[in-house]
Amino acid sequence: MAQHAQTSDQTGANEPRTFRNPGFGRRKTVPHTKGRQVDPDALEEIRALLDDAPRDRALLIEFLHRVQDRFGCLHARHMAALAQELRLAMTEIYEVASFYAHFDLVLEGEEPPPALTVRVCDSLTCEMMGAQRLLADLPEAVGDDVRILRAPCMGRCHQAPVAEVGHRHVVEATVEAIAAAAANGDHAPVIPTYENLVAYRARGGYQHLERCLDGAADRAGVAAEVEESGLRGLGGAGFPTGRKWRLVRQEPAPRLMAVNADEGEPGTIKDWHYLAKAPHQFLEGTLIGAWVVEAAQVYIYLRDEYPDVQRILEAEIAALEAAGLSPHTKLILRRGAGAYICGEESAMLESIEGKRGLPRHRPPFVAQVGLWGRPTLVNNVESLYWVPEILEKGAAWFKGHGANGRTGLRSFSVSGRVKEPGVKLAPAGVTIRQLIDEHCGGMQDGHAFKAYLPGGASGGILPASMDDVPLDFDTLQPHGCFIGSAAVVVLSDQDSVAEAALNLMRFFEDESCGQCTPCRVGTEKAVKLMQRERWDLDLLEELCIAMADASICGLGQAAPNPIRCLVKYFPDEVPGRA
């Protein structure tokens, strides 16, 4: 050490400091700034884009959307500038941006994507209606300056196949229609006709909220009425809504509320249906829920696949705020970025906080420790939609509906081989045969009923012979299925159940967040095994057990359902089975 020090002391004043490393010779070190250097021009662009928005880490995903909307992708220089502006490590920016499917990262030296992207849905119903033909034929039809991507469910399964050109959806899509939309310079979403604030108030809307705000109603009484109605969480979990309100109210203040409008279950169209047609009935139910639990802020987490609904909610939330209808809380719209896992409530909260959508371990439950550690009420769109109507007509009215021993109303999202697909309002407990014949106009001409998914990709597959099972919570579990969000997909004799099961498993593989090994590896290996000419049923069942028993959240736990249902109910279609 003394020799090294002496060497350094003898270094000239104008020379860089050196040291001698025995065995490696001399190494010269020149002082320099370490780490990625921020481009001054990029920093100015980011500052102009963020304007006066608070430099809040929770707004990271919102800021990434701003950058991509403005520049078409996420350049490395802009992410470095964003990291400096938010005082975050670059790893935090990259890990969030790379987690979500709708963000396009362009690293140094890489070419940015074409200015226009066309996404073609290849989830089950769109696959049945010809998505693969579209994906095969589109590159030649639109040219090299348009990027073609396969994409998961876009929430318009009743109009399959569906494509998204920029932010404009093309329904019942053909190659010609998509090419024409791509050639058109306007790729903004088409805003459907909907009931605005004036129209909603003209039919008595917001009177129940006003009674709450004026003191004519009490919080416990409103929660009790909702609980008495039997209204449950209609996003899939089925927890009684009024009871959840009561439990959250028991937690210490301050409390928050989050609305799950990111239901990306293949086959589900009801959220888009209600938000795009009657947003204020949903918003009134939301504001009443916030009043009951005294939530100071409400975060509405909306699928990025719904750009039209985003425009509607932005306009109508501003209108109701101007009308003084939300003095007790603040409605905050947050935009998802293409991650099915964020339909899981704790993953959604992580995303609202500006992070990757990784499900949390429970307990504690989000009602106790939710957004930023505060007790948080989480409800879905349809449950909140029914609240004003229940308060208007009474709990007995809602409970008075039902079939086959069940109570309440359900919005069934029906797609597939029926003549009249769409959102069907029917009594809870209706059977698939009643749903097809009485609400959907029967099967398509030339198609015979073969099988159905009662609850989307996660809910399993049942044969047509089991057409008398009531469709509701708790009625399907004995058969290895569940109702979930009531996304019903109808298959015919012209469809392969084995191919449908493979499509569903590919979806789970794509959408696994990767946090836990059973789901991340299990879905990938299951896809590979299902692509073989002969299935190794013992090995597949081992995978199913691992996924169902050891996955952190419902995605991995439910992923085996299509495999198990195929083996149990459609043994003749299992590849390679004698």
XYZ file of C-alpha atoms in Angstrom:
578
model
C 0.000 0.000 0.000
C 2.854 2.375 0.781
C 4.396 1.755 -2.612
C 1.060 2.484 -4.288
C 0.624 5.667 -2.329
C 4.113 6.783 -3.195
C 3.417 6.141 -6.864
C 0.323 8.299 -6.634
C 2.141 11.070 -4.800
C 4.729 11.216 -7.572
C 2.064 11.690 -10.254
C 2.307 15.042 -11.977
C -0.273 17.650 -11.096
C -1.590 17.748 -14.655
C -1.708 13.998 -15.141
C -4.580 11.661 -14.247
C -4.143 9.732 -11.022
C -2.923 6.183 -11.535
C -2.252 3.155 -9.439
C -0.275 0.029 -10.028
C -2.065 -3.287 -9.879
C 0.545 -6.039 -9.656
C 0.075 -8.568 -12.409
C -2.135 -6.305 -14.507
C 0.065 -3.341 -15.250
C -0.961 0.307 -15.029
C -4.573 1.412 -15.433
C -5.505 4.976 -16.189
C -8.768 6.438 -14.810
C -10.150 9.621 -16.258
C -12.866 11.423 -14.263
C -16.183 11.219 -16.064
C -19.909 11.315 -15.344
C -21.208 7.808 -14.799
C -24.552 6.318 -15.887
C -26.811 7.104 -18.839
C -26.567 10.722 -19.841
C -29.812 12.628 -20.373
C -30.274 14.260 -23.742
C -31.067 17.948 -23.048
C -33.496 18.110 -25.962
C -35.304 14.992 -24.751
C -35.514 16.445 -21.258
C -37.122 19.603 -22.597
C -39.600 17.543 -24.611
C -40.551 15.547 -21.497
C -40.921 18.686 -19.381
C -43.158 20.275 -21.997
C -45.227 17.097 -22.234
C -45.679 16.771 -18.479
C -46.360 20.508 -18.202
C -47.554 21.343 -14.690
C -48.497 17.774 -13.709
C -47.075 16.809 -10.317
C -43.915 14.758 -10.623
C -45.585 11.890 -8.795
C -44.209 8.361 -9.129
C -47.813 7.061 -9.093
C -48.373 8.841 -12.425
C -45.606 6.926 -14.198
C -47.969 4.870 -16.394
C -49.996 7.975 -17.252
C -46.774 9.739 -18.265
C -45.640 6.761 -20.354
C -48.956 6.972 -22.209
C -48.381 10.671 -22.854
C -44.929 9.982 -24.252
C -46.090 7.148 -26.499
C -49.156 9.068 -27.707
C -46.924 12.002 -28.631
C -43.917 10.221 -30.143
C -45.419 6.897 -31.244
C -43.162 4.816 -29.003
C -40.938 5.030 -25.931
C -37.461 6.041 -27.048
C -34.575 5.356 -24.691
C -33.729 9.065 -24.585
C -37.235 9.939 -23.399
C -37.264 7.218 -20.752
C -33.920 8.495 -19.435
C -35.317 12.011 -19.315
C -38.492 10.794 -17.602
C -36.412 8.966 -15.007
C -34.525 12.151 -14.197
C -37.668 14.257 -14.066
C -39.399 11.806 -11.688
C -36.182 11.124 -9.734
C -36.492 7.406 -10.417
C -33.921 4.800 -11.328
C -33.884 3.794 -14.965
C -34.671 0.226 -13.922
C -38.017 1.371 -12.512
C -38.956 3.054 -15.773
C -37.930 0.059 -17.876
C -39.516 -2.600 -15.687
C -42.874 -0.808 -15.775
C -42.765 0.089 -19.471
C -41.743 -3.436 -20.498
C -44.466 -5.076 -18.392
C -47.420 -3.681 -20.374
C -48.199 -4.900 -23.888
C -49.284 -1.517 -25.263
C -45.965 0.221 -24.625
C -43.384 0.040 -27.433
C -39.846 0.366 -26.086
C -37.194 1.461 -28.561
C -33.712 0.969 -27.179
C -30.609 2.717 -28.461
C -29.781 1.587 -31.962
C -33.218 0.110 -32.598
C -35.631 1.273 -35.267
C -38.969 2.661 -34.060
C -42.132 0.802 -35.104
C -44.173 2.021 -38.074
C -46.380 5.009 -37.423
C -49.530 2.866 -37.570
C -50.225 -0.390 -35.725
C -53.105 -2.723 -36.485
C -54.010 -5.157 -33.722
C -56.102 -8.195 -34.609
C -57.853 -9.982 -31.753
C -57.126 -13.713 -31.741
C -58.946 -14.669 -28.549
C -61.436 -17.504 -28.813
C -64.496 -15.932 -30.445
C -62.441 -13.920 -32.922
C -60.370 -17.016 -33.633
C -63.571 -18.919 -34.401
C -64.647 -16.138 -36.756
C -61.478 -16.026 -38.840
C -58.783 -14.044 -37.017
C -55.977 -16.205 -38.365
C -57.034 -15.528 -41.963
C -56.913 -11.807 -41.233
C -53.452 -12.069 -39.706
C -52.209 -14.043 -42.706
C -53.661 -11.763 -45.387
C -53.249 -8.306 -43.860
C -49.499 -7.748 -44.382
C -49.872 -7.807 -48.157
C -53.069 -5.740 -48.053
C -51.751 -2.870 -45.907
C -48.094 -2.762 -46.946
C -44.794 -2.601 -45.091
C -45.436 0.744 -43.416
C -48.116 -0.728 -41.131
C -47.353 -3.050 -38.238
C -49.679 -6.058 -37.730
C -49.912 -7.565 -34.244
C -52.015 -10.300 -32.729
C -53.797 -9.084 -29.617
C -55.976 -10.482 -26.826
C -59.678 -9.818 -26.296
C -60.832 -6.287 -27.075
C -64.246 -6.563 -25.402
C -66.302 -6.627 -28.590
C -66.742 -10.379 -28.984
C -70.329 -9.983 -30.223
C -68.913 -8.269 -33.323
C -66.083 -10.714 -34.047
C -63.633 -10.720 -35.646
C -62.332 -7.395 -34.364
C -59.289 -5.306 -35.217
C -58.004 -2.022 -33.854
C -56.455 0.376 -36.367
C -54.596 2.907 -34.292
C -57.343 3.662 -31.757
C -60.237 2.932 -34.130
C -61.970 -0.429 -33.902
C -63.121 -2.294 -36.983
C -65.836 -4.800 -36.101
C -66.945 -7.824 -38.101
C -63.657 -7.111 -39.765
C -62.568 -8.073 -43.243
C -59.182 -7.548 -44.838
C -60.704 -4.901 -47.089
C -62.315 -3.001 -44.204
C -59.116 -3.011 -42.151
C -57.022 -1.894 -45.140
C -59.471 0.940 -45.827
C -59.332 2.044 -42.188
C -55.537 1.943 -42.284
C -55.462 4.073 -45.430
C -57.768 6.619 -43.807
C -55.812 9.281 -41.986
C -58.246 9.392 -39.043
C -57.447 6.601 -36.581
C -59.191 8.131 -33.559
C -61.921 6.122 -31.816
C -65.502 6.378 -32.997
C -67.637 7.666 -30.121
C -70.964 5.809 -29.922
C -74.245 7.486 -29.082
C -74.695 7.423 -25.312
C -76.838 8.865 -22.530
C -75.166 12.084 -21.355
C -75.642 13.952 -18.090
C -78.612 15.988 -19.291
C -80.467 12.935 -20.576
C -79.723 10.925 -17.443
C -80.947 13.630 -15.097
C -84.065 14.083 -17.237
C -85.127 10.535 -16.358
C -84.459 11.050 -12.639
C -80.775 10.288 -12.532
C -78.685 11.326 -9.520
C -81.720 11.768 -7.271
C -80.493 8.984 -4.981
C -77.019 10.477 -4.815
C -78.538 13.858 -3.977
C -80.574 12.269 -1.176
C -77.345 10.864 0.207
C -75.538 14.197 -0.009
C -78.496 16.129 1.438
C -78.725 13.905 4.502
C -82.045 12.311 3.526
C -80.366 8.895 3.538
C -77.906 7.360 5.960
C -74.863 5.321 5.054
C -75.761 2.232 7.037
C -79.244 2.177 5.550
C -78.005 2.430 1.959
C -75.439 -0.321 2.511
C -78.116 -2.492 4.139
C -80.486 -2.043 1.175
C -77.774 -3.082 -1.258
C -76.863 -6.039 0.938
C -80.493 -7.114 1.253
C -80.841 -7.143 -2.550
C -78.296 -9.936 -2.799
C -76.179 -7.937 -5.286
C -72.773 -9.572 -5.603
C -69.494 -8.738 -7.236
C -70.294 -9.294 -10.904
C -66.713 -9.070 -12.106
C -66.200 -12.701 -11.163
C -65.530 -13.040 -7.433
C -69.156 -12.810 -6.347
C -68.578 -11.255 -2.912
C -71.777 -9.560 -1.613
C -71.530 -5.872 -2.519
C -73.338 -4.378 0.466
C -71.364 -6.519 2.900
C -68.124 -5.335 1.320
C -69.213 -1.713 1.781
C -69.978 -2.431 5.437
C -66.647 -4.148 6.035
C -64.651 -1.349 4.402
C -66.521 1.229 6.493
C -65.367 -0.591 9.615
C -61.739 0.044 8.707
C -60.094 3.245 9.971
C -60.103 6.347 7.773
C -58.793 7.616 5.443
C -60.355 5.208 2.959
C -60.161 5.040 -0.845
C -62.139 3.409 -3.645
C -61.077 1.756 -6.891
C -63.297 0.646 -9.768
C -62.226 -2.316 -11.855
C -63.080 -1.414 -15.455
C -60.250 -3.589 -16.769
C -62.185 -6.824 -17.180
C -60.274 -8.470 -20.018
C -61.708 -11.978 -19.705
C -62.119 -13.318 -23.278
C -65.799 -13.195 -24.101
C -66.647 -10.324 -21.740
C -68.396 -7.367 -23.381
C -70.719 -6.103 -20.633
C -68.356 -3.465 -19.226
C -67.993 -1.781 -22.608
C -71.767 -2.128 -23.161
C -72.691 -0.231 -19.982
C -69.874 2.317 -20.026
C -70.396 3.226 -23.677
C -74.192 3.482 -23.448
C -75.175 4.520 -19.914
C -72.078 5.893 -18.175
C -73.982 8.004 -15.651
C -75.918 5.161 -14.070
C -72.538 3.569 -13.391
C -71.082 6.881 -12.183
C -73.993 7.480 -9.813
C -73.528 4.022 -8.314
C -69.819 4.767 -7.957
C -70.429 8.078 -6.193
C -72.933 6.454 -3.838
C -70.420 3.750 -2.962
C -67.768 6.380 -2.298
C -70.223 8.264 -0.072
C -71.059 5.135 1.939
C -67.415 4.316 2.737
C -66.372 7.996 2.835
C -63.669 7.562 0.205
C -61.937 10.831 -0.572
C -60.762 9.638 -3.994
C -62.143 7.129 -6.495
C -59.761 5.654 -9.066
C -61.520 4.286 -12.155
C -59.077 1.902 -13.832
C -60.111 1.585 -17.478
C -58.911 -0.859 -20.122
C -56.712 0.734 -22.767
C -58.759 -1.272 -25.283
C -61.644 1.155 -24.616
C -60.399 4.484 -26.055
C -63.968 5.490 -26.917
C -65.091 4.961 -23.330
C -62.092 6.946 -22.130
C -63.290 9.972 -24.123
C -66.852 9.514 -22.834
C -65.827 9.262 -19.177
C -63.459 12.219 -19.432
C -66.265 14.399 -20.774
C -69.006 13.176 -18.454
C -66.907 13.234 -15.282
C -66.064 16.861 -16.053
C -69.770 17.562 -16.602
C -70.919 16.043 -13.328
C -68.145 17.830 -11.420
C -69.256 21.115 -12.962
C -72.805 20.300 -11.834
C -71.585 19.912 -8.252
C -72.528 16.236 -7.994
C -69.259 14.978 -6.510
C -68.394 17.340 -3.634
C -67.594 14.413 -1.340
C -64.966 12.712 -3.479
C -62.677 13.097 -6.482
C -63.117 10.864 -9.531
C -59.748 10.004 -11.086
C -59.601 8.133 -14.400
C -56.587 5.874 -14.851
C -55.737 4.203 -18.134
C -54.514 0.619 -18.284
C -51.866 -0.428 -20.763
C -52.731 -3.890 -21.991
C -52.425 -6.391 -19.139
C -55.186 -8.914 -18.417
C -53.665 -9.569 -14.996
C -54.718 -6.076 -13.908
C -58.286 -7.354 -13.794
C -57.137 -9.017 -10.547
C -57.920 -6.452 -7.862
C -54.545 -6.267 -6.128
C -52.670 -6.178 -9.458
C -54.965 -3.325 -10.484
C -54.020 -1.412 -7.328
C -50.336 -1.910 -8.077
C -50.904 -0.488 -11.554
C -52.845 2.490 -10.198
C -49.805 3.172 -8.023
C -47.724 3.328 -11.202
C -46.060 -0.060 -10.899
C -46.081 -3.411 -12.635
C -49.383 -5.212 -12.220
C -48.160 -7.984 -9.955
C -50.822 -9.545 -7.697
C -50.198 -9.136 -3.995
C -50.037 -11.918 -1.458
C -53.047 -12.029 0.845
C -53.750 -11.451 3.686
C -53.907 -8.551 4.217
C -56.870 -8.015 1.929
C -57.285 -4.816 -0.069
C -60.276 -3.812 2.054
C -57.763 -3.521 4.901
C -54.543 -2.557 3.129
C -55.185 -1.332 -0.388
C -54.029 1.707 -2.338
C -50.989 3.224 -0.649
C -51.688 1.088 2.392
C -55.159 2.516 2.999
C -58.414 0.549 3.313
C -59.808 0.417 -0.224
C -63.231 -0.476 -1.583
C -62.947 -2.279 -4.925
C -66.073 -2.778 -7.051
C -66.647 -3.705 -10.686
C -68.615 -1.818 -13.309
C -71.798 -3.909 -13.434
C -72.269 -4.106 -9.667
C -72.079 -0.317 -9.397
C -74.379 0.064 -12.393
C -77.176 -1.725 -10.507
C -76.922 0.370 -7.317
C -79.145 3.337 -8.378
C -81.771 0.971 -9.779
C -81.822 -1.098 -6.584
C -82.254 2.058 -4.501
C -85.006 3.210 -6.862
C -86.999 -0.039 -6.997
C -85.972 -1.686 -3.747
C -84.047 -4.777 -2.737
C -87.126 -6.958 -3.203
C -87.330 -5.938 -6.873
C -83.812 -7.193 -7.582
C -84.284 -10.361 -5.542
C -87.600 -10.963 -7.279
C -85.803 -11.916 -10.466
C -84.224 -15.304 -10.921
C -84.680 -18.752 -12.390
C -84.158 -22.329 -11.301
C -83.985 -21.434 -7.637
C -81.547 -18.525 -8.038
C -82.172 -14.811 -7.401
C -81.161 -11.566 -9.091
C -80.316 -10.351 -12.570
C -77.198 -11.029 -14.606
C -75.736 -9.465 -17.722
C -74.545 -12.370 -19.845
C -71.956 -11.571 -22.522
C -72.844 -14.071 -25.241
C -70.714 -14.676 -28.318
C -69.883 -17.514 -30.661
C -72.237 -19.533 -32.857
C -75.526 -17.867 -31.928
C -77.669 -15.766 -34.247
C -77.933 -12.752 -31.948
C -74.807 -12.329 -29.801
C -74.449 -9.462 -27.338
C -75.183 -8.489 -23.743
C -78.285 -10.356 -22.599
C -80.027 -9.281 -19.414
C -81.521 -12.450 -17.962
C -82.473 -13.921 -14.598
C -79.632 -15.379 -12.596
C -79.824 -19.160 -12.897
C -80.953 -19.220 -16.516
C -79.657 -22.287 -18.371
C -77.528 -22.177 -21.491
C -80.392 -23.674 -23.501
C -82.745 -20.913 -22.329
C -80.097 -18.309 -23.024
C -79.537 -19.526 -26.576
C -83.165 -20.105 -27.511
C -84.939 -17.296 -25.646
C -82.357 -14.518 -25.698
C -80.040 -15.172 -28.654
C -82.397 -16.296 -31.436
C -81.024 -19.844 -31.446
C -77.921 -21.251 -33.071
C -76.575 -19.927 -36.357
C -77.961 -21.669 -39.420
C -76.060 -24.842 -40.164
C -74.560 -25.087 -36.680
C -75.532 -27.580 -33.993
C -74.885 -26.774 -30.337
C -71.815 -28.687 -29.105
C -70.199 -26.978 -26.115
C -70.048 -23.735 -24.149
C -67.840 -21.680 -21.900
C -70.021 -20.485 -18.995
C -67.471 -18.025 -17.602
C -64.928 -16.999 -20.198
C -61.441 -18.423 -20.589
C -61.160 -19.190 -16.876
C -64.575 -20.745 -16.382
C -64.065 -24.111 -18.065
C -65.916 -25.828 -20.927
C -69.102 -27.890 -20.689
C -70.786 -30.132 -23.299
C -74.163 -29.371 -24.830
C -75.583 -32.382 -22.986
C -75.203 -30.354 -19.765
C -77.574 -27.656 -20.965
C -79.732 -27.660 -17.827
C -77.162 -26.379 -15.315
C -78.284 -23.039 -13.785
C -75.792 -20.320 -14.707
C -74.957 -18.559 -11.467
C -72.492 -18.419 -8.625
C -71.951 -21.708 -6.803
C -73.848 -23.851 -9.343
C -70.989 -24.696 -11.693
C -68.178 -25.557 -9.276
C -69.329 -29.184 -8.879
C -68.697 -29.574 -12.620
C -65.209 -28.036 -12.537
C -66.396 -24.671 -13.872
C -67.538 -21.272 -12.602
C -69.632 -18.352 -13.813
C -66.998 -15.615 -13.353
C -68.065 -12.518 -15.262
C -70.744 -14.509 -17.163
C -68.831 -14.457 -20.451
C -70.596 -17.201 -22.398
C -69.008 -18.500 -25.604
C -71.042 -20.999 -27.628
C -69.295 -23.621 -29.766
C -70.885 -25.714 -32.497
C -70.254 -29.023 -34.200
C -67.973 -27.141 -36.594
C -65.566 -26.158 -33.798
C -62.826 -28.185 -32.161
C -62.913 -28.135 -28.359
C -59.254 -29.188 -28.296
C -58.303 -26.187 -30.436
C -60.423 -23.954 -28.225
C -58.612 -25.237 -25.119
C -55.242 -24.579 -26.768
C -56.325 -21.047 -27.687
C -57.291 -20.391 -24.074
C -54.003 -21.750 -22.726
C -52.043 -19.583 -25.155
C -53.947 -16.632 -23.782
C -52.969 -17.545 -20.216
C -49.351 -18.013 -21.303
C -49.297 -14.549 -22.878
C -51.012 -12.873 -19.951
C -49.181 -14.477 -17.029
C -47.453 -11.703 -15.116
C -44.474 -14.000 -14.521
C -44.315 -13.414 -10.781
C -44.819 -17.031 -9.688
C -43.199 -20.101 -11.213
C -46.277 -22.390 -11.287
C -48.152 -19.993 -13.565
C -45.241 -18.607 -15.574
C -43.700 -21.996 -16.371
C -46.864 -24.065 -16.126
C -48.775 -22.208 -18.821
C -45.788 -22.226 -21.160
C -45.161 -25.957 -20.732
C -48.864 -26.725 -21.044
C -48.989 -24.982 -24.426
C -46.029 -27.029 -25.649
C -47.572 -30.275 -24.444
C -50.929 -29.391 -25.991
C -49.283 -28.805 -29.375
C -48.071 -32.404 -29.546
C -49.859 -34.972 -31.664
C -50.361 -37.078 -28.564
C -50.976 -35.539 -25.155
C -49.091 -36.787 -22.113
C -52.103 -36.720 -19.815
C -50.193 -37.651 -16.666
C -47.701 -34.842 -17.146
C -50.459 -32.370 -18.036
C -52.319 -33.265 -14.854
C -49.135 -32.701 -12.821
C -48.907 -29.241 -14.349
C -52.584 -28.608 -13.628
C -52.120 -29.534 -9.980
C -49.068 -27.283 -9.626
C -50.818 -24.323 -11.257
C -54.085 -24.727 -9.379
C -52.522 -25.314 -5.957
C -49.481 -23.044 -5.968
C -50.195 -20.020 -8.173
C -50.479 -16.682 -6.379
C -53.668 -15.487 -8.072
C -56.688 -16.663 -9.983
C -55.026 -16.594 -13.408
C -52.753 -19.532 -12.697
C -55.274 -21.214 -10.431
C -57.935 -21.247 -13.178
C -55.642 -21.897 -16.148
C -56.021 -25.712 -15.890
C -59.810 -25.571 -16.257
C -59.915 -25.871 -20.085
C -57.544 -28.863 -20.020
C -59.413 -30.689 -17.294
C -62.805 -30.044 -18.876
C -61.605 -31.293 -22.252
C -60.252 -34.503 -20.739
C -63.372 -35.052 -18.611
C -66.171 -34.087 -20.997
C -64.649 -34.457 -24.469
C -62.299 -37.480 -24.220
C -62.716 -38.299 -27.904
C -61.130 -34.933 -28.805
C -58.006 -35.361 -26.681
C -55.157 -35.534 -29.231
C -53.674 -38.999 -29.486
C -56.137 -40.701 -27.176
C -57.177 -44.067 -28.588
